[in-house]
Tab-separated table of C-alpha atoms in Angstrom:
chain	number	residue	atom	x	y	z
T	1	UNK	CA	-60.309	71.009	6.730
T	2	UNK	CA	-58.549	73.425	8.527
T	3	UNK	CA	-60.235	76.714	10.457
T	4	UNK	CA	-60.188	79.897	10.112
T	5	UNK	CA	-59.330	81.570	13.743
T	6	UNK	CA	-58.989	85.303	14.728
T	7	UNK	CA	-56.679	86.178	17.879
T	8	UNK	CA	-56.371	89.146	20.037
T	9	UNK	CA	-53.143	89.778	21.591
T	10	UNK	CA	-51.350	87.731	19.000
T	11	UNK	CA	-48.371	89.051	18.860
T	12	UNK	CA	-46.507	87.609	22.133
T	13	UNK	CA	-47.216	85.269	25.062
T	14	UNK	CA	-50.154	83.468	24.924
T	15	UNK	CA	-51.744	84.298	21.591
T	16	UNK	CA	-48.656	83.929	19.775
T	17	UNK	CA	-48.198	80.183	21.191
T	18	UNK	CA	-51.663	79.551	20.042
T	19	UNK	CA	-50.759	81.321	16.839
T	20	UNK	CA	-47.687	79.153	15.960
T	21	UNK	CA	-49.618	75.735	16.993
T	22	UNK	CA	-53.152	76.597	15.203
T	23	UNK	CA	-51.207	77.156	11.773
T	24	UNK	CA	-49.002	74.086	12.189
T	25	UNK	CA	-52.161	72.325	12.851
T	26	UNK	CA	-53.272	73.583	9.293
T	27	UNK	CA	-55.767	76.320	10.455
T	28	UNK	CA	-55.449	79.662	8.945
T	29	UNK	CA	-54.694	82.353	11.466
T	30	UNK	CA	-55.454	85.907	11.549
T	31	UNK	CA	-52.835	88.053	14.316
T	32	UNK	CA	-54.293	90.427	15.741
T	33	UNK	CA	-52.238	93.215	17.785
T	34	UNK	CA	-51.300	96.921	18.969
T	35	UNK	CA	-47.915	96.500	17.391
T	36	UNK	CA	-48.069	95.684	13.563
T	37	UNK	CA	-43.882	94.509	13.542
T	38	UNK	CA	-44.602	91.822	16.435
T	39	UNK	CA	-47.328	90.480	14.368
T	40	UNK	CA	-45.335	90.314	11.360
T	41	UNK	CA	-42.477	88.283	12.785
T	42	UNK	CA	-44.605	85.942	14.122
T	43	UNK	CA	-45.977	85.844	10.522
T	44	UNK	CA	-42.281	85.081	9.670
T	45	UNK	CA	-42.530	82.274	11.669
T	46	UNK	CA	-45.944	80.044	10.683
T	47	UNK	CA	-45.726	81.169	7.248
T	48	UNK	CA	-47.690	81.659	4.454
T	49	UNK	CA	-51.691	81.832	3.646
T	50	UNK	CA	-52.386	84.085	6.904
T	51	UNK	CA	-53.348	87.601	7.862
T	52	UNK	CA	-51.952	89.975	10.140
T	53	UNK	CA	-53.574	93.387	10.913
T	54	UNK	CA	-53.243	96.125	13.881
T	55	UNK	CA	-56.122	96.221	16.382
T	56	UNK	CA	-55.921	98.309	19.189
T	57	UNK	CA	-58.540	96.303	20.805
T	58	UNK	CA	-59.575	99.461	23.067
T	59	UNK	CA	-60.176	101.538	20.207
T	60	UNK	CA	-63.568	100.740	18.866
T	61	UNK	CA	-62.202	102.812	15.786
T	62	UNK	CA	-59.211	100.255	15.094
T	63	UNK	CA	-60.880	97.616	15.842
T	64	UNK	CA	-63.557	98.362	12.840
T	65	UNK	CA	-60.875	99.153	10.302
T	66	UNK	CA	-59.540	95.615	11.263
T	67	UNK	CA	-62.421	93.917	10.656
T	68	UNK	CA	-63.384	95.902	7.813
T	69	UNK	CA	-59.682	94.511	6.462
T	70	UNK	CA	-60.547	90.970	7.621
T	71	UNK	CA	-63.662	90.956	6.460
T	72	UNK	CA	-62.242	92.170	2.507
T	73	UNK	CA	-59.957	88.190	3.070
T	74	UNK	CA	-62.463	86.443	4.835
T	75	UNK	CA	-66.202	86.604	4.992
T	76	UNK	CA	-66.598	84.269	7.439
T	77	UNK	CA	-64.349	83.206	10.353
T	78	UNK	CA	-65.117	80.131	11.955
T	79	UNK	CA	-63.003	81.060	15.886
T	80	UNK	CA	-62.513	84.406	17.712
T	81	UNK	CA	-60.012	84.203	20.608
T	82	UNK	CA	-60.247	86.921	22.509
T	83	UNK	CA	-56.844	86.686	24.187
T	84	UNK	CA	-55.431	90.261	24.417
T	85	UNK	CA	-54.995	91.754	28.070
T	86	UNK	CA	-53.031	94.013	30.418
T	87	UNK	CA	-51.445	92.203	33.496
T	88	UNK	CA	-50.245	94.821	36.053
T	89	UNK	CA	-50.455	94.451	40.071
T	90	UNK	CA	-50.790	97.598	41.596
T	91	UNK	CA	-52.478	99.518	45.200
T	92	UNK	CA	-55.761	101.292	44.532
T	93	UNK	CA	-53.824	104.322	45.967
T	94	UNK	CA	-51.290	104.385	43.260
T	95	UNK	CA	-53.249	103.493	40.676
T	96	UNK	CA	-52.517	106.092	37.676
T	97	UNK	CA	-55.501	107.341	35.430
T	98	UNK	CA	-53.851	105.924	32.536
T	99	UNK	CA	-52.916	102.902	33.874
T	100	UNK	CA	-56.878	102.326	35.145
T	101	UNK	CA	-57.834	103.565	31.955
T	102	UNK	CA	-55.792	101.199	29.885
T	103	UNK	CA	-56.267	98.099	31.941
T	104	UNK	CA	-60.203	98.238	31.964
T	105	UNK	CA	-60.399	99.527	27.766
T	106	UNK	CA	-58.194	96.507	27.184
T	107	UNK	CA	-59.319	93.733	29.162
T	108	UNK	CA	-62.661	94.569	29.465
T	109	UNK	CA	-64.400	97.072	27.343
T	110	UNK	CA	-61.771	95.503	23.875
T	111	UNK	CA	-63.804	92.395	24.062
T	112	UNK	CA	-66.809	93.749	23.658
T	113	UNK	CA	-65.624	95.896	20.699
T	114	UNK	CA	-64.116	92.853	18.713
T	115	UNK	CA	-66.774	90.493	19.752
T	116	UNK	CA	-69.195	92.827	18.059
T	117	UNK	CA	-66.856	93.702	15.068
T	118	UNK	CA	-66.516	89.774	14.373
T	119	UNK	CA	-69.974	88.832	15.125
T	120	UNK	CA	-71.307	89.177	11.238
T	121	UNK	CA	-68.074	86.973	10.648
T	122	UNK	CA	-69.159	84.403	13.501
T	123	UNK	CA	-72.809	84.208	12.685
T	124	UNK	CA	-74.249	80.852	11.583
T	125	UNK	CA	-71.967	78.460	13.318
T	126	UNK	CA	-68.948	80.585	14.693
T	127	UNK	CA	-67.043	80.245	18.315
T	128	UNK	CA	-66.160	83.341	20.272
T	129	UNK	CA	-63.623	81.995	23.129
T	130	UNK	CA	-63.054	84.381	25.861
T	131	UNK	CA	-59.499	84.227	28.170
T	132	UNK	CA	-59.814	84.559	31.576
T	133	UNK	CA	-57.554	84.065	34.735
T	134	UNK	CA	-57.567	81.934	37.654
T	135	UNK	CA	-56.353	84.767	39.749
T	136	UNK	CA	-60.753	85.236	39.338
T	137	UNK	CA	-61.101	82.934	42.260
T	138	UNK	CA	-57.597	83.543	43.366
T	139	UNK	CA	-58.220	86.822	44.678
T	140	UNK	CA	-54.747	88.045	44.596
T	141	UNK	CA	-53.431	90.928	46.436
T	142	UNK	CA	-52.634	94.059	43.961
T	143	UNK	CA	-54.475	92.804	41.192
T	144	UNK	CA	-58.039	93.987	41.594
T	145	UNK	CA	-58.636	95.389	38.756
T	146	UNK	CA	-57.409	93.027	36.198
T	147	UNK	CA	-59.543	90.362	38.236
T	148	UNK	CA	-62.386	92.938	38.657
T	149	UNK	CA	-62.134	93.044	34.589
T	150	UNK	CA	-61.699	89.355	33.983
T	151	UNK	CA	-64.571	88.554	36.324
T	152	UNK	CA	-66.542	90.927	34.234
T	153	UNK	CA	-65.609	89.389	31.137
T	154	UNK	CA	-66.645	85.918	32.545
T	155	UNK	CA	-70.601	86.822	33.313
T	156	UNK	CA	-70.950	88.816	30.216
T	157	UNK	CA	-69.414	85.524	28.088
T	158	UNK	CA	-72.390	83.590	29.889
T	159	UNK	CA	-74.570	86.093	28.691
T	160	UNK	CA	-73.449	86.393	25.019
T	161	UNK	CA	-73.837	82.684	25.141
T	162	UNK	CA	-77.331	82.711	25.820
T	163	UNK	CA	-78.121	85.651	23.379
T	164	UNK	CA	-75.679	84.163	20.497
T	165	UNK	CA	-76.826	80.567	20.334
T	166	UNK	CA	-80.177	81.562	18.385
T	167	UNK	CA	-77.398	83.220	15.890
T	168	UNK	CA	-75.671	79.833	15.632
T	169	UNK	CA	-72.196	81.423	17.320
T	170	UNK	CA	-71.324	79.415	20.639
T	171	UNK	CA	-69.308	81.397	23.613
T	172	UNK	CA	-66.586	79.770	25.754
T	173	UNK	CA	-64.579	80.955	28.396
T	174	UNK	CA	-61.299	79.412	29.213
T	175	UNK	CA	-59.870	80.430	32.854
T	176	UNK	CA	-55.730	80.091	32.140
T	177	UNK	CA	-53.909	79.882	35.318
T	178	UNK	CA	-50.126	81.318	35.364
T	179	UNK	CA	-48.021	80.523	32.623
T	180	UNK	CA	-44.157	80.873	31.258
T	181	UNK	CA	-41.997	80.287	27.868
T	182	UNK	CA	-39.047	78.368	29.146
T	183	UNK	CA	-37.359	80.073	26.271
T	184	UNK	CA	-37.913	83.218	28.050
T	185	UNK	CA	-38.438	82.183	31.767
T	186	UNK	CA	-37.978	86.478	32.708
T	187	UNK	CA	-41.358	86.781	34.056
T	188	UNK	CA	-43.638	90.204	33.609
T	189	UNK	CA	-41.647	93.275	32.669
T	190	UNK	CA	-43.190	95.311	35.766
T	191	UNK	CA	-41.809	98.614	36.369
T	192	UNK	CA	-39.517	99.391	39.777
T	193	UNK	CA	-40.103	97.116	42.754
T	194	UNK	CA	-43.276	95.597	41.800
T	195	UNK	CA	-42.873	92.358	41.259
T	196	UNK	CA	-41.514	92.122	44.914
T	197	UNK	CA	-44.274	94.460	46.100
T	198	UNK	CA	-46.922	91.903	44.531
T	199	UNK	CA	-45.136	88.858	45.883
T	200	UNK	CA	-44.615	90.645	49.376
T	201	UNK	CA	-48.370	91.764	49.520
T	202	UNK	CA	-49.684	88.268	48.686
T	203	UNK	CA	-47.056	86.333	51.440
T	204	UNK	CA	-49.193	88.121	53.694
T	205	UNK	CA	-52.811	87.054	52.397
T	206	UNK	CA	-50.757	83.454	52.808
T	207	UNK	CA	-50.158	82.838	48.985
T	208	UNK	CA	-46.656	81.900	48.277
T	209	UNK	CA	-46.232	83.184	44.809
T	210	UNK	CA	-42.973	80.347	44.825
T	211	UNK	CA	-45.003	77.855	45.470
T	212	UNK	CA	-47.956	78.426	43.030
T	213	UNK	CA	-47.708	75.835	39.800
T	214	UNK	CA	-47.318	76.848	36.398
T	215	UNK	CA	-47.546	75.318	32.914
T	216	UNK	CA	-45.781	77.013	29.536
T	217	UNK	CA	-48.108	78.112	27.006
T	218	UNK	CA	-47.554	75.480	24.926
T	219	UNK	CA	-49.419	73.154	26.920
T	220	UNK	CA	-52.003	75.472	27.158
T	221	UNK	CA	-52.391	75.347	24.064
T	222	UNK	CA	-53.131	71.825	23.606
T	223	UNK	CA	-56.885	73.041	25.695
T	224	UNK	CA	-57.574	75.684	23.378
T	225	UNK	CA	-57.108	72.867	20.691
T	226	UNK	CA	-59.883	70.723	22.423
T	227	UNK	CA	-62.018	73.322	22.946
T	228	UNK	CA	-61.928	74.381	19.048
T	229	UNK	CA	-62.577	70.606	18.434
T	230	UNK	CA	-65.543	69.584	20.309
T	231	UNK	CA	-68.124	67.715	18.443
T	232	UNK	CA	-71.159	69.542	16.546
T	233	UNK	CA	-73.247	68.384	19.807
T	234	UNK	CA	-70.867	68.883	22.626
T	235	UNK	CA	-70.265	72.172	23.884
T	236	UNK	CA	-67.814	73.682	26.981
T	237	UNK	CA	-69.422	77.061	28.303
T	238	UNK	CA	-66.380	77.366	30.770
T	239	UNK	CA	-62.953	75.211	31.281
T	240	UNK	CA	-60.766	75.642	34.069
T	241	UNK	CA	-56.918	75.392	33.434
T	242	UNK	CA	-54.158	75.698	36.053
T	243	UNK	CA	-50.993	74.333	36.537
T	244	UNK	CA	-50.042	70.852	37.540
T	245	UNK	CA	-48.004	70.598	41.170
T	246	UNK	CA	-44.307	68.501	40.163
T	247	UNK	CA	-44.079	65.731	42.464
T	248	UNK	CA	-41.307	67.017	44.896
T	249	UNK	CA	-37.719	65.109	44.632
T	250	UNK	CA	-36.371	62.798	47.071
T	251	UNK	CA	-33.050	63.816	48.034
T	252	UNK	CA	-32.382	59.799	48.753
């Protein structure tokens, strides 16, 4: 029987992936997403029997009248991935309001609002998965806040796990390392110079941004599959994902 699963950020990267390979694995999905039109081609794409509302997940008021909409469909939801996230380098002294503002209401303060919004829907044997990033114990140059945020996210998911498992709702954290679509192997759509700025700033903390693996999103995937699946009496607080080093080529 499949499950019924609730993700943030749905609507590209990441959380559409999981989207498109929870519904072909017979779950029933519910998008999730600032921008209503992404979430309804992706829609176009798994088919029928699932839900798709807007969430601006750093708008406590959106976030209710989502829930309030999910909760009309579906009184209970058995998986919240809370997946949505802003992932901008940037120096502390050009760091706009908006941008700090944005990247702190989205990353950290939106899980909190749709963790609590889905909670009544989680209660008596629900999962609430929190995504993290490897750039945690990283430590990248330029991106201290959206670590700062994701590192916050982390200890209050260890938290919520010890204050949720009297209400039967279990919290996991999975810490994704850097990923790509092949289909669209572009990168981040980072204003100006940035990307070399970021890749510039972190050759000279001795991380070779060229050199760091990847994986695609759909293998990721395939964790967030075997984290939904666990048996009743096994349980992951906190799995680790990064990419896999290629064996280099000979040229023999």
């Amino acid at each position: 029987m499949g499950k019924i699963i609730a993700i943030t950020g749905a609507g590209e990267g990441l959380g559409k992936a999981l989207a498109k390979r929870l519904a072909a694995d017979g779950d029933t999905v519910i998008l999730l997403g600032r921008t209503l039109s992404k979430l309804e081609a992706v829609l176009g794409e798994i088919g029928d029997g699932h839900m798709a509302a807007a969430c601006d997940v750093g708008n406590p008021d959106s976030v209710r009248a989502a829930f309030a909409a999910v909760a009309e469909r579906f009184p209970k939801i058995d998986v919240l991935i809370n997946n949505a996230a802003i992932y901008q380098p940037f120096d502390l002294g050009e760091a706009a309001d908006e941008t700090i503002m944005a990247m702190t209401m989205t990353n950290f303060v939106g899980p909190i609002f749709v963790a609590r919004e889905a909670l009544p829907l989680l209660r008596g044997g629900g999962h609430l998965i929190n995504v993290s990033s490897e750039s945690v114990h990283l430590r990248l140059a330029m991106l201290w806040l959206y670590e700062g945020t994701k590192a916050g996210l982390e200890m209050m998911s260890y938290m919520w796990g010890k204050e949720l498992a009297a209400e039967g709702v279990k919290v996991s954290v999975v810490q994704a390392g850097a990923m790509m679509d092949p289909t669209n192997p572009k990168g981040p759509d980072w204003p100006g110079d940035t990307g070399m700025r970021f890749h510039m700033a972190n050759a000279r903390q001795g991380n070779d941004m060229r050199q760091m693996p990847i994986s695609t999103y759909k293998s990721v995937t395939d964790v967030f599959r075997a984290v939904i699946d666990m048996p009743a009496d096994v349980h992951l607080n906190f799995v680790g994902v990064g990419g896999n080093p290629l064996p280099r080529q000979s040229n023999s």
